[in-house]
Coordinates of C-alpha atoms and ligand atoms in Angstrom, one line a residue:
X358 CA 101.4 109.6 96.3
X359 CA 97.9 109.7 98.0
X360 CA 95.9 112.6 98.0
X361 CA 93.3 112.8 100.9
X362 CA 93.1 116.6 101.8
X363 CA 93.9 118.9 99.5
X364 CA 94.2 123.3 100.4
X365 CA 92.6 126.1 98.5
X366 CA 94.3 129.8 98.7
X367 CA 92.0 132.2 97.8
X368 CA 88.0 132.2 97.5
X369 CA 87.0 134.3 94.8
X370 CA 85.5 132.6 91.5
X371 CA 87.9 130.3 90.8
X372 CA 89.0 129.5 94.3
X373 CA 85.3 128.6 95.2
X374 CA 85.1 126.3 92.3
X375 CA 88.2 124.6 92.9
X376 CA 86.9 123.9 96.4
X377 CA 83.9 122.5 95.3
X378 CA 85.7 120.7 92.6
X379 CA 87.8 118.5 94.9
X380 CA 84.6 118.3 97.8
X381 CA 82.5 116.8 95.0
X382 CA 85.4 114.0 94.1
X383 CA 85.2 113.3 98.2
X384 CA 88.1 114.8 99.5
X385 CA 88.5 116.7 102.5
X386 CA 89.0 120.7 101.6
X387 CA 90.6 123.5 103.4
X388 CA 89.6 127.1 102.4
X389 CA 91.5 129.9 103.6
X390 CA 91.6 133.4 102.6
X391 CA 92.9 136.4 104.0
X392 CA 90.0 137.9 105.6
X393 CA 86.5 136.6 107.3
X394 CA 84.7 138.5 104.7
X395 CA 86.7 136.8 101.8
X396 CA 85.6 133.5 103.5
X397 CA 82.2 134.1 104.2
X398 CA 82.4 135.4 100.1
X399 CA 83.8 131.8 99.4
X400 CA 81.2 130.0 101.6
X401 CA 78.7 131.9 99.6
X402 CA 80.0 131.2 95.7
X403 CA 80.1 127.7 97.3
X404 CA 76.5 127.5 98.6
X405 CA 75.0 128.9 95.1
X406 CA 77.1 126.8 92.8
X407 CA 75.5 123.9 95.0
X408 CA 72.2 125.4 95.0
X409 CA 72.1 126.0 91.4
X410 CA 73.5 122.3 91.1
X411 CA 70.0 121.0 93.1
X412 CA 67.9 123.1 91.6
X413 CA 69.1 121.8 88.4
X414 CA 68.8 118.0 89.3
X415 CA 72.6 117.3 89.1
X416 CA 72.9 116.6 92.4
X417 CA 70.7 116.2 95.6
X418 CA 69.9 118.1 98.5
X419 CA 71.9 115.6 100.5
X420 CA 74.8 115.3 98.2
X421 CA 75.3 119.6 98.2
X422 CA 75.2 118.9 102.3
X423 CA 77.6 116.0 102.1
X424 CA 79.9 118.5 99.8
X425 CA 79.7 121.4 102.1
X426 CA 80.7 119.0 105.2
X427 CA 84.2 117.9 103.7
X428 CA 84.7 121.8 103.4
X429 CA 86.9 123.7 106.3
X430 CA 87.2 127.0 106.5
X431 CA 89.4 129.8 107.7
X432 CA 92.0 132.6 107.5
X433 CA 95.0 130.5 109.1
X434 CA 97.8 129.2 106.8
X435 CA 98.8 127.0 109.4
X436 CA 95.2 124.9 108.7
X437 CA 97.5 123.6 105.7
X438 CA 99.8 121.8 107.6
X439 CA 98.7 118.8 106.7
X440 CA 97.5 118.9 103.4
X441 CA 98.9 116.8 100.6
X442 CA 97.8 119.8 98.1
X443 CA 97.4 123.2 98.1
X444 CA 96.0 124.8 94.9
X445 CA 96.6 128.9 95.7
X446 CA 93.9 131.2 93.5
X447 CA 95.0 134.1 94.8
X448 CA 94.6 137.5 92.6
X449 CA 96.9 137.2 89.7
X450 CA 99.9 139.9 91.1
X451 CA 103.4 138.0 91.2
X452 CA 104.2 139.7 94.2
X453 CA 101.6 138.4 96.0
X454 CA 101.5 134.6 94.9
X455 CA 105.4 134.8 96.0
X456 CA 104.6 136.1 99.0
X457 CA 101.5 133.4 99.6
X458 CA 104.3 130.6 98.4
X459 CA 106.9 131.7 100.9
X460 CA 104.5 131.2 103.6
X461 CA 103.0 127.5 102.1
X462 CA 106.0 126.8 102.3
X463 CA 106.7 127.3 105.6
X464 CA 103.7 125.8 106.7
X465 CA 102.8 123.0 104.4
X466 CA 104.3 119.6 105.6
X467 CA 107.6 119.3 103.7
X468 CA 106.3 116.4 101.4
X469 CA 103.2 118.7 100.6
X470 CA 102.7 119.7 96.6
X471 CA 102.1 123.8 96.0
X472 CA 99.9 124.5 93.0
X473 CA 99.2 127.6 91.2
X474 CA 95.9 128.3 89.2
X475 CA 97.3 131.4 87.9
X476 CA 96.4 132.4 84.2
X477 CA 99.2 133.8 82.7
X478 CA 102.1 134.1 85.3
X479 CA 105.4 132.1 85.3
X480 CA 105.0 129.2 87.7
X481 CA 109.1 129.0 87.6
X482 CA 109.3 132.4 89.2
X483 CA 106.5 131.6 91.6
X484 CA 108.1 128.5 92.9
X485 CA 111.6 130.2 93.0
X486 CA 109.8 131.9 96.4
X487 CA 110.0 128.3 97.7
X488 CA 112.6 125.5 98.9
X489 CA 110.9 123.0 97.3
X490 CA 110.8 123.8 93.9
X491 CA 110.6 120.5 92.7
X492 CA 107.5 120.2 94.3
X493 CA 105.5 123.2 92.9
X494 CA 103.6 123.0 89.5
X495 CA 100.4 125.0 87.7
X496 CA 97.0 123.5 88.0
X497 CA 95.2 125.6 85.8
X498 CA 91.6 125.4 85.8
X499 CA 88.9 127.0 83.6
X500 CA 86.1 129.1 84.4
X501 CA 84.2 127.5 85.7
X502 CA 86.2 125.0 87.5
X503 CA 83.0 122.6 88.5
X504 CA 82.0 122.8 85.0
X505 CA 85.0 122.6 82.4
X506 CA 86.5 119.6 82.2
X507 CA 90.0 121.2 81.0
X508 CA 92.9 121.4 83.3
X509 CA 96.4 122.4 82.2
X510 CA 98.8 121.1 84.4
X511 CA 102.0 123.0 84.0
X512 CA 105.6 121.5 84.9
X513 CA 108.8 124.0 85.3
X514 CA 112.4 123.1 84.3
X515 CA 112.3 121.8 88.5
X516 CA 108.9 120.2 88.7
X517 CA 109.9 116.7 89.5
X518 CA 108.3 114.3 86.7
X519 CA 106.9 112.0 89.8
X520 CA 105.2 115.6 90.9
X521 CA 104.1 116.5 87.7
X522 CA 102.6 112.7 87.4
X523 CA 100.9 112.4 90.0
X524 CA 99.1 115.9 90.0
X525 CA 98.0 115.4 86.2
X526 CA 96.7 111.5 87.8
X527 CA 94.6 113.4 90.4
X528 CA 93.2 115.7 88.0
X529 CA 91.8 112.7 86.0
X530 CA 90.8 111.0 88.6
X531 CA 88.6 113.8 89.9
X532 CA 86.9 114.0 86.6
X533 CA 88.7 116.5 84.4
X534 CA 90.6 115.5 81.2
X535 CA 94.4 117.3 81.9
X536 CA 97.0 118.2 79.8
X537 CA 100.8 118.7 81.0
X538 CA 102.5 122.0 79.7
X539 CA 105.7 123.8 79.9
X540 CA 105.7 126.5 81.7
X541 CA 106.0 129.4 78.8
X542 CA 103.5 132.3 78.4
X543 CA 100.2 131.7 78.0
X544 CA 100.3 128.0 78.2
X545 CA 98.0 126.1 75.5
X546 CA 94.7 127.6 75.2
X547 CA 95.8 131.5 76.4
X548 CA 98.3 131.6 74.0
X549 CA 97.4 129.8 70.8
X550 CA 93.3 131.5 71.6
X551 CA 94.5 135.1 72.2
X552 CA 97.3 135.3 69.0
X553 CA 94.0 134.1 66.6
X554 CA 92.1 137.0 68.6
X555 CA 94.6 139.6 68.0
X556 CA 95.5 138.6 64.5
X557 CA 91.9 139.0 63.5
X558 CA 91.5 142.5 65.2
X559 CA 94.4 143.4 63.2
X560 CA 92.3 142.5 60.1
X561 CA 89.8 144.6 61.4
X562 CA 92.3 147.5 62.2
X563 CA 93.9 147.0 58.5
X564 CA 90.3 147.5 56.7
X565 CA 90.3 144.0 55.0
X566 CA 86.9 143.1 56.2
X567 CA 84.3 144.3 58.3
X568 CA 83.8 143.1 62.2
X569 CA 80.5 140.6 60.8
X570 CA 82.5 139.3 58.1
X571 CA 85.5 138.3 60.2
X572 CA 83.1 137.4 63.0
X573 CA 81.2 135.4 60.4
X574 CA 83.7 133.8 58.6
X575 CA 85.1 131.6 61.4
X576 CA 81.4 130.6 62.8
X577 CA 80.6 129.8 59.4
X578 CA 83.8 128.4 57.8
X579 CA 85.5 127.2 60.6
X580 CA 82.5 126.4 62.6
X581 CA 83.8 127.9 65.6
X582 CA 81.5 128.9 68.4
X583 CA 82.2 132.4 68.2
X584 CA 83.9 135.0 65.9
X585 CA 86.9 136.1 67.2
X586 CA 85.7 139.9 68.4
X587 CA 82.4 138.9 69.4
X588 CA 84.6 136.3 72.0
X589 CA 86.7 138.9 72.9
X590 CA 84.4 140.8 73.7
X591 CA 83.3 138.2 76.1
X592 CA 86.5 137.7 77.6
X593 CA 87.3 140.9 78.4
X594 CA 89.2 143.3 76.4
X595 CA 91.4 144.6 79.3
X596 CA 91.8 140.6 79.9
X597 CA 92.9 140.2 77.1
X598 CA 95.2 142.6 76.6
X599 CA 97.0 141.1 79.6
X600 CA 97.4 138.0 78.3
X601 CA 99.1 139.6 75.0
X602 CA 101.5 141.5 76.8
X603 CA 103.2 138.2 78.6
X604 CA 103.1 136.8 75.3
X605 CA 104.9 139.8 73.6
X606 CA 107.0 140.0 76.6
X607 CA 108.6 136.3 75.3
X608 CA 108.3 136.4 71.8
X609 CA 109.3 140.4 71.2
X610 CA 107.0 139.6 67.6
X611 CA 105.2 142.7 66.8
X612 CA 102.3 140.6 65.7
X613 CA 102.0 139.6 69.0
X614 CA 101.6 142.9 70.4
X615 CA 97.9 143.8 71.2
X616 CA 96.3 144.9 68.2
X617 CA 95.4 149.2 68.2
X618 CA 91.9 148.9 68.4
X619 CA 92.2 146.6 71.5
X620 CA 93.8 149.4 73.4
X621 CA 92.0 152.4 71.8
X622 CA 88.5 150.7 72.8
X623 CA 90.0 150.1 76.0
X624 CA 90.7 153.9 76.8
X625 CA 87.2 154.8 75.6
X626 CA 85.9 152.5 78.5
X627 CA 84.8 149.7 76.4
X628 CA 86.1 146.5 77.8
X629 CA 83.6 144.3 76.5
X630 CA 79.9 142.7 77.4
X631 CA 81.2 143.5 81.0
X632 CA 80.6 147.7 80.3
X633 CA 78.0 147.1 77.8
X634 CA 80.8 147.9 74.5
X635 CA 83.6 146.5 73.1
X636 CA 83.7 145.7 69.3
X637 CA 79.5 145.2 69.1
X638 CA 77.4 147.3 71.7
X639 CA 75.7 145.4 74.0
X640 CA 73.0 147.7 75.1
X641 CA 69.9 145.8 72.9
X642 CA 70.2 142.0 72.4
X643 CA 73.3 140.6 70.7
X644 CA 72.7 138.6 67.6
X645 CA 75.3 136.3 65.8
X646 CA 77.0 138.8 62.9
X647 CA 76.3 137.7 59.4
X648 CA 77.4 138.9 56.3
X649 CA 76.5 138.2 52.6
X650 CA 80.2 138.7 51.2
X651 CA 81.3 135.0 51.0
X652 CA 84.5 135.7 48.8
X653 CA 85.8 137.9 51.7
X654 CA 84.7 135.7 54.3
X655 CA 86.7 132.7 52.2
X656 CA 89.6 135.0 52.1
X657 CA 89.6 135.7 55.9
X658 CA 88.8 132.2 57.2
X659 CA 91.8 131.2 55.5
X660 CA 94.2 133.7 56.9
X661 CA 93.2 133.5 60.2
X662 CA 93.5 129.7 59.8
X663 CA 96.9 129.7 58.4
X664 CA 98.3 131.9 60.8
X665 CA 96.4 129.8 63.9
X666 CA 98.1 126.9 62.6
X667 CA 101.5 128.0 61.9
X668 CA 100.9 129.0 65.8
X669 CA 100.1 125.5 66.9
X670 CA 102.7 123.9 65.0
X671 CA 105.5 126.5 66.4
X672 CA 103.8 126.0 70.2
X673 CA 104.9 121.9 69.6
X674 CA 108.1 122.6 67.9
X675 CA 109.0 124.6 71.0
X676 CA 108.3 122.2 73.6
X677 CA 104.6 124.0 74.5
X678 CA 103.1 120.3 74.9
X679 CA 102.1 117.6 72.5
X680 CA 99.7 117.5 69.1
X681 CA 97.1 115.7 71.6
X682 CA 97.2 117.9 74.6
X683 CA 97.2 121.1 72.1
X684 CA 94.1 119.9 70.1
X685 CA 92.8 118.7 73.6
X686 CA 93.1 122.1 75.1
X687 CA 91.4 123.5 72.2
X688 CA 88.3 121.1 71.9
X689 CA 88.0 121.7 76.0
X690 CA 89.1 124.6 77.0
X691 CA 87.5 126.9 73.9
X692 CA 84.8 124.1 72.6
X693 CA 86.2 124.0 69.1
X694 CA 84.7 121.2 66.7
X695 CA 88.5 120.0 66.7
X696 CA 92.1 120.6 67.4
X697 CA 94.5 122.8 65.2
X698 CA 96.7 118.9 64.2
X699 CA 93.1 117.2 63.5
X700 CA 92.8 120.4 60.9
X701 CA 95.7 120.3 59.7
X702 CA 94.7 116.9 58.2
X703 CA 91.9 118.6 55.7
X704 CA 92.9 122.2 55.4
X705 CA 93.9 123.1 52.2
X706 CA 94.5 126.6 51.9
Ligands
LIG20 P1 89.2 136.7 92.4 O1 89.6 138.1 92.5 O2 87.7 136.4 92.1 O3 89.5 135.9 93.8 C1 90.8 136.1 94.4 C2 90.6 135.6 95.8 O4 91.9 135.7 96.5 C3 89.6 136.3 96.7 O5 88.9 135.4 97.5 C4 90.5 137.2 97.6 O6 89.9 137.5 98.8 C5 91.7 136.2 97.8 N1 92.9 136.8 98.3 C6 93.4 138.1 98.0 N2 94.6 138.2 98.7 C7 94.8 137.1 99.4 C8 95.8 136.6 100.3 N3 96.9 137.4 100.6 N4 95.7 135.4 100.8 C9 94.7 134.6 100.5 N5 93.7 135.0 99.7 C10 93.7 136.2 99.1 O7 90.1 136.1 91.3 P2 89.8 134.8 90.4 O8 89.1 135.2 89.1 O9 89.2 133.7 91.2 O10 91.3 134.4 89.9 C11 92.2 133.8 90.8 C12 93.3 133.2 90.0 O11 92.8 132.2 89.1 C13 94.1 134.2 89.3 O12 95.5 133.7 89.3 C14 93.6 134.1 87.9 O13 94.5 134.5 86.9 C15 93.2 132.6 87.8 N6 92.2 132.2 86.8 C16 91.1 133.0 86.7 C17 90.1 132.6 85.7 C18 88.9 133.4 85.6 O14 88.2 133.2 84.6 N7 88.5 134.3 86.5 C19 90.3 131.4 85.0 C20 91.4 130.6 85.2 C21 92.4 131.1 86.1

């Protein structure tokens, strides 16, 4: 399987990235959304990614130019006709990435592959809008697609191995480091991420410790970028909440139901950094939280850390994807020091 020009749906964020993603590995892109303006929107996350890549000496002047000229653009499905992949990043409503399948699949030559980027959403019931099933998989990239490195590639029960392969070869060989998944809720990062994000807001909600000691506990302890509310925060709340509901939708596990002050803070407004609120106000600048009380922050790296990696260990036993992709997935896609297995190796609770 060769792939020489490869289809984006959809222009927004992700979209634009993924364009430029595949331009910079020197392949020829097709662009299409559903309007001129969404295009002209795509040309223009295109141009300042590029811009922002010159002005930060990662690429030249003639290299952005180069990258924009392997770029076609339009509002025509039928400009897909020949293209060996196209990656849709449509807005995440299954309705409408069935709909946008139906139609690649009428118009995509019949050996084409059909890619998803979608977040949370079942691949299996995306490709079901299709006839060639066996030919449709999740490319999953993260935000932002130019600059991550992580790319989940998800196979259904019907993605043909050869499919799933080849897609997961192209991925490397445009520079990212992919893993394969199955196709169950939340994939690797969402899933494994958001059930340690919701278990420690139920901490919070239960009175064992205070936002900064939770928050400081895993920066400190675990050495993880972020405490868990001060990253949801940056996530989104409402995002996040999303993401918990597939999740509770497959498991039916109470703890995986959004924690109470996710959804209270969400009524009041406060969705995160993006409306200024969320579990720390963002309205003066944002400092790391510390606290002093090491004996609580002990006991609450501990049972955050348990629970994550009773998580990971479940994810594998049910066919999620292997130790490596899953500690992979974490390293990349949330820049943890290490994966939950390499943990596993040293933590003694
Ligand atoms: P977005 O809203 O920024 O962009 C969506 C794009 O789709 C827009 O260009 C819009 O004009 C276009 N569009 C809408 N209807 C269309 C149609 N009928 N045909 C063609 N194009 C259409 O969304 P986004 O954040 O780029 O997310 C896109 C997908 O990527 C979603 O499935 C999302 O879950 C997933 N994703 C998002 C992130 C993120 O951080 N934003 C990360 C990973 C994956």
């Amino acid at each position: 399987m060769t792939f020489e020009r490869i289809g984006v749906v959809g222009l927004g964020i992700m979209g634009a990235g993924i364009v430029e993603v595949f331009a910079k590995a020197g392949l020829q892109v097709i662009g299409v959304a559903e309007s001129e303006s969404a295009v002209e929107q795509g040309k223009k996350n295109l141009a300042t990614s590029l811009d922002r890549a010159v002005s930060r000496e990662k690429i030249t002047q003639v290299q952005a130019d180069e990258i924009s000229s392997r770029v076609t653009w339009g509002t025509d499905f039928e400009l897909f006709a020949e293209c060996d992949l196209v990656v849709e990043a449509a807005p995440e409503i299954i309705g409408l990435k069935q709909q946008i399948f139906s139609e690649l699949d009428r118009v995509v030559k019949p050996e084409g592959i059909l890619a998803s980027n979608t977040s949370s959403l079942s691949v299996t019931a995306i490709a079901q809008s299709t006839d060639r099933p066996e030919q449709v998989v999740g490319m999953h990239f993260f935000n932002p697609a130019p600059v991550q490195k992580f790319v989940e590639v998800i196979s259904t029960e019907k993605s043909h191995a050869d499919i799933v392969a080849a897609v997961t070869e192209l991925a490397r060989s445009i520079g990212k480091s992919p893993a394969t998944v199955g196709d169950k809720p939340g994939f690797i990062v969402n899933k494994l991420l958001l059930t340690y994000l919701n278990h420690a807001v139920r901490l919070l909600d239960e009175g064992v410790a205070s936002r900064e000691t939770i928050d400081s506990a895993m920066r400190e302890i675990a050495k993880f970028p972020m405490g868990p509310l001060e990253l949801l925060d940056l996530i989104g709340l409402d995002t996040s909440v999303e993401v918990l509901h597939t999740i509770f939708a497959d498991t039916q596990d109470p703890l995986d139901a959004p924690a109470s002050s996710l959804t209270t803070l969400i009524a009041d407004g406060h969705k995160g950094r993006k409306t200024g609120a969320g579990f720390y106000d963002y309205s003066n600048k944002h400092e790391a939280p510390t606290s002093a009380d090491d004996d609580l922050k002990i006991q609450v790296h501990e049972t955050l850390m348990k629970a994550y990696l009773h998580t990971a260990r479940q994810m594998n036993d049910s066919g999620y994807a292997s130790k490596s992709d899953i500690d992979m997935g974490m390293k990349l896609g949330c820049g943890l020091p290490e994966g939950p297995f390499e943990t596993m190796s040293h933590f003694v609770a």
